Coordinates of C-alpha atoms in Angstrom, one line a residue:
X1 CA 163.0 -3.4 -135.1
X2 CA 160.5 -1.0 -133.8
X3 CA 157.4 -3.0 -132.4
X4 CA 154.1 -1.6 -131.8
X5 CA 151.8 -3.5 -129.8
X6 CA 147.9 -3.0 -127.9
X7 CA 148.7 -2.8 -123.5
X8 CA 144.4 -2.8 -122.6
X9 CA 144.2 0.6 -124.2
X10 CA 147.7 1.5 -124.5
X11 CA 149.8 1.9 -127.8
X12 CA 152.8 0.6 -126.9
X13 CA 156.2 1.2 -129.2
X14 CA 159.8 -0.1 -128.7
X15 CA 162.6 1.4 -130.6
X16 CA 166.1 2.8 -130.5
X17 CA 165.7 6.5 -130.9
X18 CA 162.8 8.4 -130.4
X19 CA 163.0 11.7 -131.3
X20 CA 160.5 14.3 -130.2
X21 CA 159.6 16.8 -133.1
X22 CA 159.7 16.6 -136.7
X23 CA 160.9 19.8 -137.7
X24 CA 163.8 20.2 -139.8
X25 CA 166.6 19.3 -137.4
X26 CA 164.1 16.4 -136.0
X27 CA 163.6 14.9 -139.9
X28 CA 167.2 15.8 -140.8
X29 CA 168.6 13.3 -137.1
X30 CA 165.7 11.0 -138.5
X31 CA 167.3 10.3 -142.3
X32 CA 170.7 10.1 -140.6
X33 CA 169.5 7.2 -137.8
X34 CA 167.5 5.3 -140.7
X35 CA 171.2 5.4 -142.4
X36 CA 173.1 4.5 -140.2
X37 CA 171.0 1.2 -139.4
X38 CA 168.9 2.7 -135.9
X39 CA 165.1 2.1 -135.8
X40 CA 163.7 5.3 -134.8
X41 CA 160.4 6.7 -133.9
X42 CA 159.3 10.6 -134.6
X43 CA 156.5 12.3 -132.4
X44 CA 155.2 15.9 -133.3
X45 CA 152.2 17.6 -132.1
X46 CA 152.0 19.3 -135.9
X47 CA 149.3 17.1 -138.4
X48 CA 152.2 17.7 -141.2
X49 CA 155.1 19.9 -142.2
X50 CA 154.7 23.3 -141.3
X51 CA 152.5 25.9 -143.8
X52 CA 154.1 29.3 -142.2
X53 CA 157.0 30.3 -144.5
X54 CA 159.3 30.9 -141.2
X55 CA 162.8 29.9 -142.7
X56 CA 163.9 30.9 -145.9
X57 CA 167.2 30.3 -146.2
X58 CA 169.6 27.5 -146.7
X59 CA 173.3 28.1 -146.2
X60 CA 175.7 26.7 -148.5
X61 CA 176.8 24.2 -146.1
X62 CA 173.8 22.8 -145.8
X63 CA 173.2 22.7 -149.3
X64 CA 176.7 21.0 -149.5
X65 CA 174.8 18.1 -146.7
X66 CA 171.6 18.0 -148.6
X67 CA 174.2 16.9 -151.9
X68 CA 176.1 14.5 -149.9
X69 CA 173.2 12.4 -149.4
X70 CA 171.4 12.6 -152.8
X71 CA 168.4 15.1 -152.1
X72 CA 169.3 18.3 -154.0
X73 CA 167.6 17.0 -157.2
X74 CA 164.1 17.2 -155.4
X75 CA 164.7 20.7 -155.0
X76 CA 165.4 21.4 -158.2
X77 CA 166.9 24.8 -158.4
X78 CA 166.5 27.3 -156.1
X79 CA 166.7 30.7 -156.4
X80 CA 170.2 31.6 -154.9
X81 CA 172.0 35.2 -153.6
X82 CA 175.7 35.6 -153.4
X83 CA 174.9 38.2 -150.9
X84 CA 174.2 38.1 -147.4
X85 CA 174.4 40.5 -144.6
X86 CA 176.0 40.7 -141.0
X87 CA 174.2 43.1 -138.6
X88 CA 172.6 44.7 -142.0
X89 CA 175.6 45.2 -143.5
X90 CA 176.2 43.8 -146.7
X91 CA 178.3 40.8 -146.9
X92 CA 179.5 38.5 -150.4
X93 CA 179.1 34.8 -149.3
X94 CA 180.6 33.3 -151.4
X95 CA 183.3 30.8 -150.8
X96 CA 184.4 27.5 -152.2
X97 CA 181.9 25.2 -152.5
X98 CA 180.0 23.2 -154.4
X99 CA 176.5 25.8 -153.6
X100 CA 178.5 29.1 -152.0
X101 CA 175.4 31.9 -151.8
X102 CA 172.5 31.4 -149.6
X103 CA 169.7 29.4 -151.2
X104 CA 165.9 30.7 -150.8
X105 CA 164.0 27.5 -150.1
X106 CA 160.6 27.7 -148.5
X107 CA 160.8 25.9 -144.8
X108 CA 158.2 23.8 -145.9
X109 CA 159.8 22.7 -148.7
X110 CA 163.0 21.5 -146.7
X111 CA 160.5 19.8 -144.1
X112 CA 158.5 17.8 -146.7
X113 CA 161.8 16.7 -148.9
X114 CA 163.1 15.3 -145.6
X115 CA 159.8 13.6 -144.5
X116 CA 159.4 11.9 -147.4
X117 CA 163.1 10.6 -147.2
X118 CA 162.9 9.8 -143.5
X119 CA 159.8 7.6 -144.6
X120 CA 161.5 6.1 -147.7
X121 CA 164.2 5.2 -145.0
X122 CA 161.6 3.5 -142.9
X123 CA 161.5 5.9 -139.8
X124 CA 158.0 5.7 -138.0
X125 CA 156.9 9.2 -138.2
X126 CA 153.5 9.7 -135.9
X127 CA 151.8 13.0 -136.0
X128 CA 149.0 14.7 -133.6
X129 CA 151.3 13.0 -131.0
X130 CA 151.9 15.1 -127.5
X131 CA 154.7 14.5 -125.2
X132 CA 153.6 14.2 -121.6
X133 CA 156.1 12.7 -119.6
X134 CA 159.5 10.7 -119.5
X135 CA 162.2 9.0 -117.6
X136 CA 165.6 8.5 -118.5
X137 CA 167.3 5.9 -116.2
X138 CA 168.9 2.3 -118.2
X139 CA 166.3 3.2 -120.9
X140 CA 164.3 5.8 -121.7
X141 CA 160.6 5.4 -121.1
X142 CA 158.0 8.2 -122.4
X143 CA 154.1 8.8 -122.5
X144 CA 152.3 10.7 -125.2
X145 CA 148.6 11.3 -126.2
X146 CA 147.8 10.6 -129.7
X147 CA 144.9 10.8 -132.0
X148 CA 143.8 7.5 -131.0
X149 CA 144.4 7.7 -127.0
X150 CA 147.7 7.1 -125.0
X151 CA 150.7 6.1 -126.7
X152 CA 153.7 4.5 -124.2
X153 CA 157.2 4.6 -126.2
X154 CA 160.5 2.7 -125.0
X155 CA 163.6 3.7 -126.4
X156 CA 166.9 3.3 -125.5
X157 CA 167.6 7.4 -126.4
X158 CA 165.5 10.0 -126.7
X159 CA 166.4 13.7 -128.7
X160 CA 164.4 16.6 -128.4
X161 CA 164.3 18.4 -131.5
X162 CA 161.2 19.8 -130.8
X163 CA 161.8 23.8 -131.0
X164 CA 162.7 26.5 -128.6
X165 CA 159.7 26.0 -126.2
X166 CA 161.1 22.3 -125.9
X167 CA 159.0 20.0 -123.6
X168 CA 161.8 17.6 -123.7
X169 CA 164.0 20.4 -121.9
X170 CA 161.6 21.4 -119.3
X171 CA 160.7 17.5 -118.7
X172 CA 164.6 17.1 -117.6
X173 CA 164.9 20.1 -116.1
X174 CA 167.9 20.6 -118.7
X175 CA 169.9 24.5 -118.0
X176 CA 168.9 26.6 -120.4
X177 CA 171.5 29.7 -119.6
X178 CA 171.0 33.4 -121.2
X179 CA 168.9 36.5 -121.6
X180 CA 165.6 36.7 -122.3
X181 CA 164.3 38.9 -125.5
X182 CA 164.7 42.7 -124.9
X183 CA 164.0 43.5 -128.6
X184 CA 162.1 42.2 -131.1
X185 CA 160.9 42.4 -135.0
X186 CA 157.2 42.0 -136.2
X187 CA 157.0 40.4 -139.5
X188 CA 154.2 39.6 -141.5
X189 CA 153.3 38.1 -144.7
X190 CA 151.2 40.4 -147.1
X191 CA 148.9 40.2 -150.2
X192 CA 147.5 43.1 -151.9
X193 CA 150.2 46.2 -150.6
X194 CA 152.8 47.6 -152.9
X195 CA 155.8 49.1 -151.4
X196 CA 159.6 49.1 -152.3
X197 CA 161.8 46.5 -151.4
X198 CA 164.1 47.4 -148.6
X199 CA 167.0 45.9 -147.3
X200 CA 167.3 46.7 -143.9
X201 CA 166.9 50.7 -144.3
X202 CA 167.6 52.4 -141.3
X203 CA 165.5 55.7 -141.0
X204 CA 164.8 57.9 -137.7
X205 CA 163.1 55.9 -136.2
X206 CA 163.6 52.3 -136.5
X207 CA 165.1 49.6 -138.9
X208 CA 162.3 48.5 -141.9
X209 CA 162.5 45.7 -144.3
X210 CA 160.3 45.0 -146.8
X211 CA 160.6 42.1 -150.4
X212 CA 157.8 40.7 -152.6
X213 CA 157.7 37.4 -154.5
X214 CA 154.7 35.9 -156.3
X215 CA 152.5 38.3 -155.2
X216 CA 153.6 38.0 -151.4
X217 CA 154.7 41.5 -149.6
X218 CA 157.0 40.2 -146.5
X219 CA 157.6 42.9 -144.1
X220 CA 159.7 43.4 -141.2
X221 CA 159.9 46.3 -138.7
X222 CA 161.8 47.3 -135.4
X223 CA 160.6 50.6 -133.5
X224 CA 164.3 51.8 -132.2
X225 CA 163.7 51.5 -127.9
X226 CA 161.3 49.7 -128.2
X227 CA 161.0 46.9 -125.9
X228 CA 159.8 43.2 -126.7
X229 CA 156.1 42.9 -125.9
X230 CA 154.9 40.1 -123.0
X231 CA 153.1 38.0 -125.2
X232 CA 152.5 35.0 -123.4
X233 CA 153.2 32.6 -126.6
X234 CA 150.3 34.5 -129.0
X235 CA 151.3 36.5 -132.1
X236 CA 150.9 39.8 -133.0
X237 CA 148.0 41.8 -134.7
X238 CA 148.0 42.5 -137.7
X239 CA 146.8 46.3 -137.1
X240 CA 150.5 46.5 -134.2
X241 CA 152.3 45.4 -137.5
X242 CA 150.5 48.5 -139.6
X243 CA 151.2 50.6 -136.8
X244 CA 154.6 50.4 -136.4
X245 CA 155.8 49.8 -140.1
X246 CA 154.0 53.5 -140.4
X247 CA 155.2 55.0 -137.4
X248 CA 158.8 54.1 -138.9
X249 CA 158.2 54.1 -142.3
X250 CA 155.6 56.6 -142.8
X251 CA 153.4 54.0 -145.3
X252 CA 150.1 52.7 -144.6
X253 CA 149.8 48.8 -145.5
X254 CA 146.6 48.8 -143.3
X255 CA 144.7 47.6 -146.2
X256 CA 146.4 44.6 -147.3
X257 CA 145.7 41.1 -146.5
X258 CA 148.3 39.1 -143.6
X259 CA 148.6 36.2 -144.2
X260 CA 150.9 35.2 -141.5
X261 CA 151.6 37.9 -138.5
X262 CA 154.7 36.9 -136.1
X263 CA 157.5 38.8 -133.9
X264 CA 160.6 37.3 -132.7
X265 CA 162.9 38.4 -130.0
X266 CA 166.5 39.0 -129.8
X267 CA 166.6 36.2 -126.6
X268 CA 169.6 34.6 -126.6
X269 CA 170.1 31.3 -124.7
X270 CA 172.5 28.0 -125.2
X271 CA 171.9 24.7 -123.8
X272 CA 174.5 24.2 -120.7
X273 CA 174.9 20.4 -122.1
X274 CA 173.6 18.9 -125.3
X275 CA 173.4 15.7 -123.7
X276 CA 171.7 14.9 -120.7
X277 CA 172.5 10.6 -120.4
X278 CA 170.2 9.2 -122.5
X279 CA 168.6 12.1 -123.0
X280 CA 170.2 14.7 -126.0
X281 CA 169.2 17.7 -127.9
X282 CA 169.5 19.7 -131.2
X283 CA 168.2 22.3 -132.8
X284 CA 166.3 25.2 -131.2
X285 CA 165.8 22.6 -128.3
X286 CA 169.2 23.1 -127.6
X287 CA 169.5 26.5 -128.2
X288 CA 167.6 29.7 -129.0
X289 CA 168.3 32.8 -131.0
X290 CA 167.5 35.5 -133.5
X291 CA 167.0 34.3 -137.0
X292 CA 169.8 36.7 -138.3
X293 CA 170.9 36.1 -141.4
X294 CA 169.0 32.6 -142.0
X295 CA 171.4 30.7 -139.5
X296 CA 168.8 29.2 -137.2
X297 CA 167.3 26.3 -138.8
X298 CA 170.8 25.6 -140.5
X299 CA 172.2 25.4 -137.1
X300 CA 170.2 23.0 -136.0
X301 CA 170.4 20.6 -139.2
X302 CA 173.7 21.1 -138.8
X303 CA 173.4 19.8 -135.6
X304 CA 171.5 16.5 -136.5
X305 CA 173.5 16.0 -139.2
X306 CA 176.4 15.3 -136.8
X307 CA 174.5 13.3 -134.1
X308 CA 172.9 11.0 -136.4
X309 CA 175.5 8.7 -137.9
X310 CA 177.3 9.0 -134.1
X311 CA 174.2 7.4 -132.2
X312 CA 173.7 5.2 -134.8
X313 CA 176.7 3.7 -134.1
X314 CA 176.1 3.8 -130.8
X315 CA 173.2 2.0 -130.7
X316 CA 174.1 -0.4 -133.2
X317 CA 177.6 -1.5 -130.7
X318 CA 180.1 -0.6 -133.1
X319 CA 181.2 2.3 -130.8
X320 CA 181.1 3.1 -127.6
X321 CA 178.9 6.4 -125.9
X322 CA 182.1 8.5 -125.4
X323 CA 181.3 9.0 -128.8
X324 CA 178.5 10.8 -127.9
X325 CA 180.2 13.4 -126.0
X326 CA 181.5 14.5 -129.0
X327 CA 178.3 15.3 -130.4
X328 CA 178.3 17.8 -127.3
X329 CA 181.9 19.3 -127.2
X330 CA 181.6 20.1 -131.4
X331 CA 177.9 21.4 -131.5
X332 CA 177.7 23.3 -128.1
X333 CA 181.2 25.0 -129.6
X334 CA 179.8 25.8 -133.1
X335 CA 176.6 27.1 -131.2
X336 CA 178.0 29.1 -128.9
X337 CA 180.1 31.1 -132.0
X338 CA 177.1 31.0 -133.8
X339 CA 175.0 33.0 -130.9
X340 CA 177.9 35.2 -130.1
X341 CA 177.9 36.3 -134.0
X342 CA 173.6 37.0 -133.4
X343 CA 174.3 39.0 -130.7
X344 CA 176.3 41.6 -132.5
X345 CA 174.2 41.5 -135.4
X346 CA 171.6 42.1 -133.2
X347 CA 172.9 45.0 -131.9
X348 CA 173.7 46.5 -135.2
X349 CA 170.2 46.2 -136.5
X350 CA 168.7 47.1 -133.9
X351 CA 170.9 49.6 -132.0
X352 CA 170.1 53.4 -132.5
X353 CA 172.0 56.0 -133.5
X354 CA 175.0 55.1 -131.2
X355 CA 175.2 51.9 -133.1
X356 CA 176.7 54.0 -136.3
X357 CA 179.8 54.4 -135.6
X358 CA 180.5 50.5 -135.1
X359 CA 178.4 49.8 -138.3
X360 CA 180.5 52.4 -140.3
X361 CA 183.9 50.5 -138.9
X362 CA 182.8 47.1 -140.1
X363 CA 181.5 48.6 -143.7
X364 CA 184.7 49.5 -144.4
X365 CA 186.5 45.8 -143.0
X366 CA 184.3 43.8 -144.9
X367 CA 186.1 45.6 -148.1
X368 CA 189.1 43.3 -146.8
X369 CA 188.8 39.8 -147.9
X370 CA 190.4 37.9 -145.1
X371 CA 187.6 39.9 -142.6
X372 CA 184.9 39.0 -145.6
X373 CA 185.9 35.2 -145.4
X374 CA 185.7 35.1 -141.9
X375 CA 182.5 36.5 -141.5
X376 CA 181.2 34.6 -144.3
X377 CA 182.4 31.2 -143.1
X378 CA 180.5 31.7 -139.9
X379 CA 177.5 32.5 -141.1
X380 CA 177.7 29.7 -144.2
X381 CA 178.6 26.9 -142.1
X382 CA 181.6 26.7 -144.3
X383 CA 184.4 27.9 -141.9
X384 CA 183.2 25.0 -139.2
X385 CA 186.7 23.2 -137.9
X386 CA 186.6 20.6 -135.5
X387 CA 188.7 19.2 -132.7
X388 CA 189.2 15.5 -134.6
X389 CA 191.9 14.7 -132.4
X390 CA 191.2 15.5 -129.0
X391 CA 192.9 17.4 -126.5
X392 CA 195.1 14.4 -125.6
X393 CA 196.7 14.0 -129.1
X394 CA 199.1 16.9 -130.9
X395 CA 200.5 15.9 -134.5
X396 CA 201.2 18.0 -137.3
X397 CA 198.5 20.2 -138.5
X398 CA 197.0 19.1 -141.9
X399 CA 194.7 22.4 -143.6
X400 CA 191.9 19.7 -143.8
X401 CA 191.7 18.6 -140.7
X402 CA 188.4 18.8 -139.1
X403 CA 187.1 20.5 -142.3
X404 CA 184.8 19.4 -144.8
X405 CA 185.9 16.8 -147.4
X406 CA 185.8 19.2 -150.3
X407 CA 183.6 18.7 -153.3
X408 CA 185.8 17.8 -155.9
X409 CA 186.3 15.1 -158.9
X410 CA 188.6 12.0 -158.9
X411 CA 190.0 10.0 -161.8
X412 CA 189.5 6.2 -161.1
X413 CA 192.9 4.7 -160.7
X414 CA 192.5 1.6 -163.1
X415 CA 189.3 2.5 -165.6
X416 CA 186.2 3.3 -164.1
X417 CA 184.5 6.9 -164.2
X418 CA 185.3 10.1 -162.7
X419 CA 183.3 11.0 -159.7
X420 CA 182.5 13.6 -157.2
X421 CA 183.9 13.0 -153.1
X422 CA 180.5 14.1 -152.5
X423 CA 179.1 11.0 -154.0
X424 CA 181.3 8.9 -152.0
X425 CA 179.4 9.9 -148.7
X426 CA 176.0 9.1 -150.0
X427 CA 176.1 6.0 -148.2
X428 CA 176.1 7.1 -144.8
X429 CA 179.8 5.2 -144.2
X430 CA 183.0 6.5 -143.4
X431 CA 185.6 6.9 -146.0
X432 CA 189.0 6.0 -146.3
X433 CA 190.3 8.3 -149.7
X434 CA 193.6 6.9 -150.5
X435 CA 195.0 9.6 -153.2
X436 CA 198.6 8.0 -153.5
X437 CA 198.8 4.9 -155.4
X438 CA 201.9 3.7 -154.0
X439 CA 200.6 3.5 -150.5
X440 CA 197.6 2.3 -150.8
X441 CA 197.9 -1.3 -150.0
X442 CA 199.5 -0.4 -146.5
X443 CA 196.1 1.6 -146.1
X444 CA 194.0 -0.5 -147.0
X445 CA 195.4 -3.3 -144.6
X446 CA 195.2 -0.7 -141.6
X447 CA 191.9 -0.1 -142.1
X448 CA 190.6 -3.7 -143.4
X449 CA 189.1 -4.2 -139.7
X450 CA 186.4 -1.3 -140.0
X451 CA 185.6 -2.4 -143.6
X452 CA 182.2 -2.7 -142.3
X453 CA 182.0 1.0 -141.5
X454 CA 184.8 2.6 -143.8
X455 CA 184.6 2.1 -147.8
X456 CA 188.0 2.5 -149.3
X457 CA 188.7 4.2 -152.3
X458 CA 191.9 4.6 -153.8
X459 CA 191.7 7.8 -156.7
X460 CA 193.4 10.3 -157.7
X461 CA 192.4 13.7 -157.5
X462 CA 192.0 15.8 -160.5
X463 CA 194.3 18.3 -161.3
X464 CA 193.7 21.8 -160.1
X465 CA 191.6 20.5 -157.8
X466 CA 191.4 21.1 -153.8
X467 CA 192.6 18.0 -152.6
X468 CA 196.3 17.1 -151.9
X469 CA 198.4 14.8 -154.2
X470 CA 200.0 11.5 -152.5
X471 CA 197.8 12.4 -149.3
X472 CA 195.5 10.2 -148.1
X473 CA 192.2 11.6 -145.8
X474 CA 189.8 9.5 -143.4
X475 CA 186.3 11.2 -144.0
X476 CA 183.6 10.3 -141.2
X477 CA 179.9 9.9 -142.3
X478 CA 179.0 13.8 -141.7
X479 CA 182.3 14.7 -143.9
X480 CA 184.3 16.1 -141.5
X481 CA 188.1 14.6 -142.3
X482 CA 189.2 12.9 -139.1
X483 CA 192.4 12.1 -140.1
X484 CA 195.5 12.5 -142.5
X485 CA 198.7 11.9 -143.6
X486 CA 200.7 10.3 -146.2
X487 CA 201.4 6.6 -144.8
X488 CA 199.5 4.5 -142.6
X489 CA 201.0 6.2 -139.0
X490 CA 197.7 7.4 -136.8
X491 CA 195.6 6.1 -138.8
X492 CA 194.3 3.0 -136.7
X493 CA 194.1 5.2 -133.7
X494 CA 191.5 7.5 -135.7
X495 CA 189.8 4.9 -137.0
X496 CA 189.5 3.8 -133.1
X497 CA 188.2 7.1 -132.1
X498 CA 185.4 7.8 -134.7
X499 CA 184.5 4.0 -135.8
X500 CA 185.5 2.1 -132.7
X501 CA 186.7 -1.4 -132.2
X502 CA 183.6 -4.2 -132.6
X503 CA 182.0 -5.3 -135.5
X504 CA 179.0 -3.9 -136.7
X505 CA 175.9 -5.5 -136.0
X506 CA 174.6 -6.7 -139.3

């Protein structure tokens, strides 16, 4: 239980996790701790959920994560475009899934649906808090400054989730490998212009981008060759913004009103290890890129999504920390891909003329599906596919292994109601889907020891569906399948890698 005590005049905390921001990926490993049965206290200099629309975008796999713990229905129902972009070029996302597209939610919206469910949970959110300093040895031990003086947390882990400047990264001297911004875009949010929407026009002399909703006029402008500006952390002016959307565009928006003026840079730079000891990372703490296409802040819940239930475990004792190297060897993978894909899409937006040729090329390949999937599973989340097994172990390939559990419905075996998988994961648990009734028993006995941490379920799938007949699949809490086959063989070894060998600690 996290305890919070007066040392002279001293705030003093003990807890399991602290994590150190509370943007999305920070909230997002928050919910996921408070599941899995972790005490957990947030820190964030912000006084709330952020008020600058930076994200708009929520890929279908997250949308798929947000479902598969019950928090879609605060959302309500998004706008949502089956069409995306790589490097400018237009791209059809969808896949299948239960929310293929992209999805335009606000960021602020996403941050204050997953504050309020990270408080329902029972995390220990404190805003107006600084980090200052921290040691990592048996336990973690940190200082902040709060609105009330200084705050002294113990933990036994700390994650930095606390953006691409990360205090937690330069406080552990963490190496942050890659190139510093060479390009960038200004953006701004406007009231009171009107100019046609554009979707990433090329013209002479730079790239321009311009939509309007509810009044609102975001633009979004490169100069081609020219560089990114020092700025020493501040944002642009407005009147840079005017001056360059005309010197590309040839349109004076001098007279509207910004309401938000930023630039970011095409820097480029990955985390050399997510985990540091006690000490891990996620989000733009662990790694820092372009927004292209919407893919940042899905990266990093993404990220949190997948640490969450595994230190959870971890500090509850039902498994041991090599699970936590897991957490490194999956995300740093999926990151890397994921900044590899920026970097070309950086160069195609904001490459010159001698960019054309390559962007002409990859028009005509995204006409072929099996290029279009690709690229669209990237940049969705939806292709992710990870190593379940480990280098040490080689069986048969099963197409859903290391996937996603698919969204699809299940007749009850003996009465009961249909349901969704996606229910199913609502819990935070494992799963164990036994879809052959004549094996199930033998299942259900193998995996009886980790009935703490596994629910079983024995359906079957509906027809036409995406899920095998007479298979049975071992789900772990983020939804990855970790195991399957259509008897009991491997099956206690799995459960022994992802759900480990003690009891649970009630």
């Amino acid at each position: 239980m996290t305890t919070d005590h007066q040392d002279t005049d001293t705030t003093i905390l003990d807890t399991d996790v602290l994590v150190v921001g509370a943007g999305p990926a920070g909230l997002m490993l928050a919910t996921e701790l408070r599941l899995g049965g972790a005490e957990v206290v947030v820190v964030d200099q912000r006084p709330g959920p952020t008020t600058e629309s930076r994200a708009s975008t929520l890929h279908a796999r997250t949308m798929e994560i947000l479902d598969s713990r019950g928090l879609l229905d605060e959302l309500g129902t998004p706008p949502c475009e089956p069409r995306g972009h790589f490097g400018g070029v237009p791209l059809d996302l969808t896949l299948p899934s239960s929310h293929p597209g992209q999805w335009k939610v606000a960021q602020t919206r996403t941050e204050e649906l997953l504050q309020r469910r990270a408080a329902v949970l029972g995390a220990d959110l404190r805003r107006r808090h600084q980090l200052l300093s921290l040691t990592a040895e048996d336990g973690v031990e940190a200082e902040a400054i709060g609105p009330y003086g200084p705050v002294r947390i113990r933990a036994r882990y700390l994650v930095g989730c606390d953006g691409e400047d990360s205090t937690v990264r330069r406080l552990v001297r963490a190496p942050f490998p890659g190139r510093d911004a060479a390009r960038e875009l200004l953006r701004a949010d406007v009231c009171g212009v009107e100019v046609a929407d554009r979707r990433f026009q090329r013209l002479e002399h730079g790239l321009a981008i311009a939509a309007t909703r509810e009044g609102v006029t975001r633009v979004m402008v490169h100069e081609f060759g020219r560089p990114a500006a020092e700025r020493g952390g501040a944002e642009p002016d407005f009147a840079e913004v005017t001056d360059v959307w005309k010197r590309v565009t040839g349109e004076d928006i001098s007279q509207g009103t910004p309401l938000w003026v930023n630039a970011f840079g095409d820097a480029n730079r990955q985390l050399a290890h997510y985990r540091h000891g006690r000490v891990l990372f996620a989000g733009d703490a662990a790694h820092r890129q372009m927004p292209s296409g919407g893919q940042a802040l899905n990266l990093g819940v993404q990220d949190a999504f997948n640490l969450g239930w595994k230190l959870a475990a971890v500090v509850r004792g039902s498994a041991g920390e090599d699970l936590l190297d897991t957490y490194h060897s999956e995300r740093h993978t999926v990151g890397r891909q994921v900044l590899a894909n920026i970097r070309a899409q950086v160069e195609l937006l904001l490459g010159g003329s001698e960019v054309e040729p390559a962007r002409a090329l990859l028009t005509e390949l995204v006409a072929l599906d099996g290029v279009r999937q690709h690229l669209a599973g990237m940049i969705s989340g939806l292709g992710i596919r990870y190593d379940v097994e480990g280098p040490e172990i080689h069986s048969d390939e099963h197409p859903l292994l290391g996937r996603r559990l698919p969204d699809a419905w299940l007749e009850p075996a003996e009465g009961g109601v249909r349901r969704r998988t996606t229910e199913l994961l609502r819990t935070g648990r494992g799963l164990l889907l036994s879809l052959d009734g004549d094996g199930a028993l033998a299942l259900r006995a193998t995996a009886a020891p980790w009935s703490d941490r596994v629910a079983f379920v024995a359906d079957r799938p509906a027809a036409g569906g995406p899920l095998p007949v007479g298979q049975a699949l071992l789900v772990r809490p983020d939804g990855y399948v970790a195991w399957a086959g259509s008897g009991p063989a491997g099956l206690a070894r799995a459960l022994t890698r992802w759900f480990g060998t003690l009891a649970a600690d009630d």
